[in-house]
Amino acid sequence: MNTLYVILTSVLVASACGVVGCFLVLRKMAMIGDAISHSVLPGIVIAFLISGSRDSVAMMLGAAALGLLTVFLIQMFQQSGVQSDASIGVVFTALFAVGIMLVSLYTRNIDLDLDCVLYGEIAYVPWNTIELLGVDIGPKAVWLVGLALVLNVAVIGLFYKQFKVCSFDPGLAAAVGIPVALFHYLLMGLVSVTTVASFESVGAILVVGMLVVPPLAAYLITEVLSRMIVYSVLIGSASAVAGYYLAKWLDASIAASMITVAGAFLLLAILFSPTHGVVPRILRQKHRLQQANSEI
């Protein structure tokens, strides 16, 4: 059951991240997940100081609130003329630094460090369970990430056309009356919820990797958004399963092994993608050269 829970959690994380990650890749905001996963630290510390417990719902709410604040600040910097990558870097480092200061000032003698709140270990998922009416209903991470996945699928499915138009052509979306800013913050809210629901249990490396690598591999394979989302979920899930057994074989980090396998899938997509792949492009160039020589 421990193996099942670890694999199930990682597949849920891959699926939840893969759905929203496709839109981040299309919007050239792939590193927003990394920014959120680190900048929520002040919210976690403040919520802990108020509630006095690491296991309280207040910590999740505090992290989610800082995640949304991160998105708002990044958008504000971008609207002020700062480049997208610079906006993410400034907000990410500033809020993370504030969080580190709060940890060092107020939680020196408490088990609340960066390893606790940011770099969770997925191998410990089966032991962190929750009870409902005195009945153990399974690992906390499975329920949190599962709810995040359901939320992502429901919102993206309900407003799929709007998200699609806003991602490919925001100007057209505004012209036809779609509230672009609303759907931007709605998408960033989904990313924030997904990140916060995942990173404490499974680790920031797995969350950030699954937000970026499988969607990018899917982007190279197809030019149809619906297929891209499906391929992203499949690649992420396959990476999670294969990565677990790779980690077991090598006795290595589970999360790192999963992202390593995802990176291997990405490399295959870079090499053999029908449209963008290096190998097909070389073959097409050789074919055109042969045609030109034959005509001469």
Short mmCIF file of C-alpha atoms in Angstrom, two decimals:
data_model
loop_
_atom_site.label_atom_id
_atom_site.label_comp_id
_atom_site.label_asym_id
_atom_site.label_seq_id
_atom_site.Cartn_x
_atom_site.Cartn_y
_atom_site.Cartn_z
CA MET A 1 0.00 0.00 0.00
CA ASN A 2 2.90 2.37 0.67
CA THR A 3 4.14 1.96 -2.90
CA LEU A 4 0.60 2.44 -4.20
CA TYR A 5 0.10 5.65 -2.23
CA VAL A 6 3.43 7.12 -3.35
CA ILE A 7 2.74 6.34 -7.01
CA LEU A 8 -0.89 7.53 -6.76
CA THR A 9 0.19 10.82 -5.18
CA SER A 10 2.86 11.43 -7.80
CA VAL A 11 0.43 10.66 -10.64
CA LEU A 12 -2.12 13.06 -9.15
CA VAL A 13 0.56 15.76 -8.86
CA ALA A 14 1.65 15.14 -12.47
CA SER A 15 -1.94 15.34 -13.68
CA ALA A 16 -2.86 18.46 -11.70
CA CYS A 17 0.34 20.23 -12.73
CA GLY A 18 0.10 19.03 -16.33
CA VAL A 19 -3.34 20.55 -16.87
CA VAL A 20 -2.41 24.08 -15.77
CA GLY A 21 1.24 23.79 -16.87
CA CYS A 22 0.24 23.72 -20.54
CA PHE A 23 -1.24 27.20 -20.25
CA LEU A 24 1.84 28.46 -18.39
CA VAL A 25 4.08 27.19 -21.20
CA LEU A 26 1.89 28.85 -23.83
CA ARG A 27 1.94 32.13 -21.88
CA LYS A 28 5.75 31.92 -21.41
CA MET A 29 5.29 31.87 -17.63
CA ALA A 30 6.74 28.44 -16.95
CA MET A 31 8.71 29.53 -13.88
CA ILE A 32 5.70 30.99 -12.05
CA GLY A 33 5.33 27.71 -10.18
CA ASP A 34 8.87 27.97 -8.85
CA ALA A 35 8.22 31.54 -7.76
CA ILE A 36 5.01 30.60 -5.94
CA SER A 37 6.53 27.54 -4.24
CA HIS A 38 9.19 29.74 -2.61
CA SER A 39 7.41 33.04 -2.10
CA VAL A 40 4.64 31.44 0.00
CA LEU A 41 7.11 31.01 2.87
CA PRO A 42 6.10 34.26 4.64
CA GLY A 43 2.46 33.20 4.56
CA ILE A 44 3.32 29.85 6.10
CA VAL A 45 5.31 31.44 8.92
CA ILE A 46 2.68 34.11 9.65
CA ALA A 47 -0.09 31.50 9.67
CA PHE A 48 1.98 29.33 12.01
CA LEU A 49 2.57 32.21 14.39
CA ILE A 50 -1.16 32.94 14.48
CA SER A 51 -2.41 29.35 14.77
CA GLY A 52 0.52 27.79 16.66
CA SER A 53 0.33 24.56 14.63
CA ARG A 54 1.98 23.23 11.47
CA ASP A 55 -0.94 20.96 10.69
CA SER A 56 -3.65 23.57 10.72
CA VAL A 57 -5.75 24.70 7.82
CA ALA A 58 -4.51 28.21 8.58
CA MET A 59 -1.08 27.36 7.16
CA MET A 60 -2.61 26.26 3.87
CA LEU A 61 -4.71 29.42 3.73
CA GLY A 62 -1.70 31.58 4.53
CA ALA A 63 0.35 29.91 1.81
CA ALA A 64 -2.47 30.23 -0.72
CA ALA A 65 -2.91 33.93 0.14
CA LEU A 66 0.80 34.61 -0.43
CA GLY A 67 0.63 32.64 -3.66
CA LEU A 68 -2.08 34.93 -4.97
CA LEU A 69 -0.16 37.97 -3.70
CA THR A 70 2.86 36.73 -5.66
CA VAL A 71 0.81 36.54 -8.84
CA PHE A 72 -0.62 40.03 -8.24
CA LEU A 73 2.82 41.57 -7.65
CA ILE A 74 4.28 39.88 -10.74
CA GLN A 75 1.41 41.19 -12.85
CA MET A 76 1.80 44.67 -11.35
CA PHE A 77 5.51 44.77 -12.24
CA GLN A 78 4.74 43.59 -15.77
CA GLN A 79 2.13 46.29 -16.24
CA SER A 80 4.73 48.83 -15.07
CA GLY A 81 6.98 47.87 -17.96
CA VAL A 82 9.23 45.30 -16.29
CA GLN A 83 9.95 42.18 -18.35
CA SER A 84 8.15 38.97 -17.41
CA ASP A 85 11.21 37.02 -16.29
CA ALA A 86 12.54 39.99 -14.31
CA SER A 87 9.17 40.44 -12.59
CA ILE A 88 9.12 36.81 -11.50
CA GLY A 89 12.72 37.02 -10.28
CA VAL A 90 12.19 40.18 -8.23
CA VAL A 91 9.01 39.01 -6.50
CA PHE A 92 10.33 35.48 -5.98
CA THR A 93 13.56 36.56 -4.27
CA ALA A 94 12.02 39.40 -2.26
CA LEU A 95 9.21 37.36 -0.69
CA PHE A 96 11.47 34.35 -0.16
CA ALA A 97 13.97 36.60 1.66
CA VAL A 98 11.19 37.97 3.87
CA GLY A 99 10.16 34.41 4.68
CA ILE A 100 13.69 33.41 5.63
CA MET A 101 13.95 36.46 7.92
CA LEU A 102 10.67 35.52 9.63
CA VAL A 103 11.87 31.92 10.10
CA SER A 104 15.18 33.06 11.61
CA LEU A 105 13.52 35.64 13.87
CA TYR A 106 10.46 33.85 15.23
CA THR A 107 10.88 30.09 14.76
CA ARG A 108 14.47 29.38 15.80
CA ASN A 109 13.50 26.80 18.41
CA ILE A 110 10.59 25.32 16.47
CA ASP A 111 10.60 22.55 13.84
CA LEU A 112 9.69 24.96 11.07
CA ASP A 113 12.58 25.22 8.61
CA LEU A 114 12.91 25.19 4.84
CA ASP A 115 13.04 21.38 4.77
CA CYS A 116 9.72 21.24 6.61
CA VAL A 117 7.76 23.78 4.63
CA LEU A 118 9.27 23.65 1.14
CA TYR A 119 11.16 20.46 0.41
CA GLY A 120 8.76 17.74 1.47
CA GLU A 121 9.61 14.10 0.87
CA ILE A 122 7.12 12.05 -1.13
CA ALA A 123 8.30 8.82 0.52
CA TYR A 124 6.65 10.00 3.77
CA VAL A 125 3.22 10.46 2.14
CA PRO A 126 1.72 7.13 3.36
CA TRP A 127 2.34 8.01 7.01
CA ASN A 128 0.75 11.46 6.98
CA THR A 129 -2.88 10.37 7.03
CA ILE A 130 -6.14 12.07 7.97
CA GLU A 131 -9.18 10.77 9.80
CA LEU A 132 -12.87 11.38 9.15
CA LEU A 133 -15.23 10.55 12.02
CA GLY A 134 -12.50 8.45 13.57
CA VAL A 135 -11.83 6.47 10.38
CA ASP A 136 -8.48 6.64 8.60
CA ILE A 137 -9.30 7.67 5.02
CA GLY A 138 -5.78 7.66 3.64
CA PRO A 139 -2.86 10.01 3.11
CA LYS A 140 -3.47 13.74 3.40
CA ALA A 141 -1.51 14.42 0.20
CA VAL A 142 -3.76 12.17 -1.88
CA TRP A 143 -6.85 14.11 -0.85
CA LEU A 144 -5.29 17.57 -1.17
CA VAL A 145 -3.74 16.97 -4.58
CA GLY A 146 -6.81 15.04 -5.74
CA LEU A 147 -9.05 17.99 -4.87
CA ALA A 148 -6.66 20.33 -6.69
CA LEU A 149 -6.85 18.09 -9.77
CA VAL A 150 -10.65 18.04 -9.68
CA LEU A 151 -10.72 21.83 -9.32
CA ASN A 152 -8.31 22.31 -12.23
CA VAL A 153 -10.22 19.98 -14.54
CA ALA A 154 -13.57 21.53 -13.61
CA VAL A 155 -12.49 25.15 -14.12
CA ILE A 156 -10.43 24.51 -17.27
CA GLY A 157 -13.21 22.36 -18.73
CA LEU A 158 -15.87 24.95 -17.96
CA PHE A 159 -13.94 27.88 -19.45
CA TYR A 160 -11.76 26.02 -21.95
CA LYS A 161 -12.49 28.32 -24.91
CA GLN A 162 -11.82 31.45 -22.88
CA PHE A 163 -8.51 30.14 -21.52
CA LYS A 164 -7.51 29.03 -25.02
CA VAL A 165 -8.18 32.40 -26.67
CA CYS A 166 -6.55 34.32 -23.81
CA SER A 167 -3.42 32.17 -24.05
CA PHE A 168 -2.96 32.41 -27.82
CA ASP A 169 -4.26 35.94 -28.54
CA PRO A 170 -5.11 38.19 -25.57
CA GLY A 171 -5.88 41.06 -27.94
CA LEU A 172 -8.52 39.03 -29.76
CA ALA A 173 -9.94 37.86 -26.44
CA ALA A 174 -10.35 41.44 -25.25
CA ALA A 175 -11.89 42.45 -28.59
CA VAL A 176 -14.62 39.79 -28.35
CA GLY A 177 -15.45 40.74 -24.77
CA ILE A 178 -13.56 38.12 -22.76
CA PRO A 179 -12.26 39.56 -19.45
CA VAL A 180 -8.59 38.74 -20.00
CA ALA A 181 -7.42 39.92 -16.57
CA LEU A 182 -10.07 37.83 -14.81
CA PHE A 183 -9.04 34.63 -16.56
CA HIS A 184 -5.38 35.43 -16.02
CA TYR A 185 -5.88 35.65 -12.27
CA LEU A 186 -8.17 32.63 -12.33
CA LEU A 187 -5.42 30.58 -14.00
CA MET A 188 -2.80 31.90 -11.59
CA GLY A 189 -5.14 31.05 -8.73
CA LEU A 190 -5.31 27.46 -9.97
CA VAL A 191 -1.53 27.34 -10.20
CA SER A 192 -1.24 28.72 -6.68
CA VAL A 193 -3.72 26.20 -5.25
CA THR A 194 -2.03 23.32 -7.08
CA THR A 195 1.42 24.37 -5.89
CA VAL A 196 0.40 24.91 -2.28
CA ALA A 197 -1.58 21.65 -2.16
CA SER A 198 1.41 19.69 -3.43
CA PHE A 199 4.74 21.10 -2.37
CA GLU A 200 4.73 20.45 1.40
CA SER A 201 4.00 16.76 0.91
CA VAL A 202 5.84 15.87 -2.28
CA GLY A 203 8.52 18.56 -2.49
CA ALA A 204 9.06 21.69 -4.54
CA ILE A 205 11.29 19.88 -7.06
CA LEU A 206 8.50 17.54 -8.14
CA VAL A 207 5.86 20.29 -8.33
CA VAL A 208 7.98 22.75 -10.31
CA GLY A 209 9.27 20.00 -12.59
CA MET A 210 5.81 18.65 -13.37
CA LEU A 211 4.54 22.17 -14.07
CA VAL A 212 7.18 22.68 -16.76
CA VAL A 213 8.76 19.52 -18.22
CA PRO A 214 5.78 17.36 -19.31
CA PRO A 215 3.84 20.34 -20.76
CA LEU A 216 6.91 21.43 -22.70
CA ALA A 217 7.41 17.91 -24.07
CA ALA A 218 3.74 17.83 -25.07
CA TYR A 219 4.11 21.26 -26.70
CA LEU A 220 6.85 19.87 -28.95
CA ILE A 221 4.79 16.82 -29.91
CA THR A 222 1.52 18.45 -30.96
CA GLU A 223 0.12 21.83 -31.98
CA VAL A 224 -3.43 21.12 -30.76
CA LEU A 225 -4.10 22.39 -27.24
CA SER A 226 -6.51 19.63 -26.20
CA ARG A 227 -4.00 16.98 -27.26
CA MET A 228 -1.23 18.91 -25.56
CA ILE A 229 -3.07 18.71 -22.24
CA VAL A 230 -3.69 14.97 -22.64
CA TYR A 231 -0.09 14.29 -23.67
CA SER A 232 1.18 16.38 -20.76
CA VAL A 233 -0.82 14.35 -18.25
CA LEU A 234 0.26 11.06 -19.85
CA ILE A 235 3.94 12.02 -19.96
CA GLY A 236 3.85 13.27 -16.38
CA SER A 237 2.10 10.13 -15.13
CA ALA A 238 4.49 7.84 -17.01
CA SER A 239 7.43 9.79 -15.58
CA ALA A 240 6.02 9.41 -12.08
CA VAL A 241 5.62 5.63 -12.33
CA ALA A 242 8.92 5.00 -14.11
CA GLY A 243 10.74 7.46 -11.84
CA TYR A 244 9.56 5.68 -8.72
CA TYR A 245 10.96 2.34 -9.85
CA LEU A 246 14.16 4.03 -11.06
CA ALA A 247 14.61 5.55 -7.59
CA LYS A 248 13.92 2.18 -5.99
CA TRP A 249 16.49 0.51 -8.25
CA LEU A 250 19.15 3.18 -7.68
CA ASP A 251 18.21 3.90 -4.04
CA ALA A 252 17.99 7.58 -4.98
CA SER A 253 15.61 10.51 -4.43
CA ILE A 254 12.13 9.64 -5.66
CA ALA A 255 11.14 13.14 -6.74
CA ALA A 256 14.45 13.75 -8.50
CA SER A 257 14.19 10.40 -10.31
CA MET A 258 10.70 11.26 -11.53
CA ILE A 259 11.83 14.59 -12.96
CA THR A 260 14.90 12.90 -14.47
CA VAL A 261 12.62 10.52 -16.36
CA ALA A 262 10.45 13.45 -17.43
CA GLY A 263 13.61 15.16 -18.68
CA ALA A 264 14.40 12.04 -20.71
CA PHE A 265 10.94 12.23 -22.31
CA LEU A 266 11.57 15.90 -23.09
CA LEU A 267 14.90 15.03 -24.70
CA LEU A 268 13.17 12.44 -26.88
CA ALA A 269 10.59 15.06 -27.89
CA ILE A 270 13.36 17.51 -28.77
CA LEU A 271 15.09 14.90 -30.92
CA PHE A 272 12.14 13.18 -32.61
CA SER A 273 9.20 15.60 -32.55
CA PRO A 274 7.55 15.51 -36.02
CA THR A 275 7.39 19.30 -36.24
CA HIS A 276 10.17 20.64 -34.01
CA GLY A 277 12.46 17.61 -33.65
CA VAL A 278 16.15 17.81 -34.48
CA VAL A 279 16.28 14.46 -36.30
CA PRO A 280 13.22 15.07 -38.57
CA ARG A 281 14.56 18.54 -39.38
CA ILE A 282 17.92 17.12 -40.45
CA LEU A 283 16.19 14.46 -42.54
CA ARG A 284 14.03 17.10 -44.23
CA GLN A 285 17.08 19.21 -45.00
CA LYS A 286 18.87 16.19 -46.53
CA HIS A 287 15.78 15.36 -48.58
CA ARG A 288 15.52 18.91 -49.94
CA LEU A 289 19.23 18.88 -50.73
CA GLN A 290 18.89 15.60 -52.61
CA GLN A 291 15.95 17.00 -54.57
CA ALA A 292 17.93 20.11 -55.45
CA ASN A 293 20.90 18.02 -56.61
CA SER A 294 18.67 15.78 -58.72
CA GLU A 295 17.09 18.79 -60.40
CA ILE A 296 20.52 20.15 -61.23
#
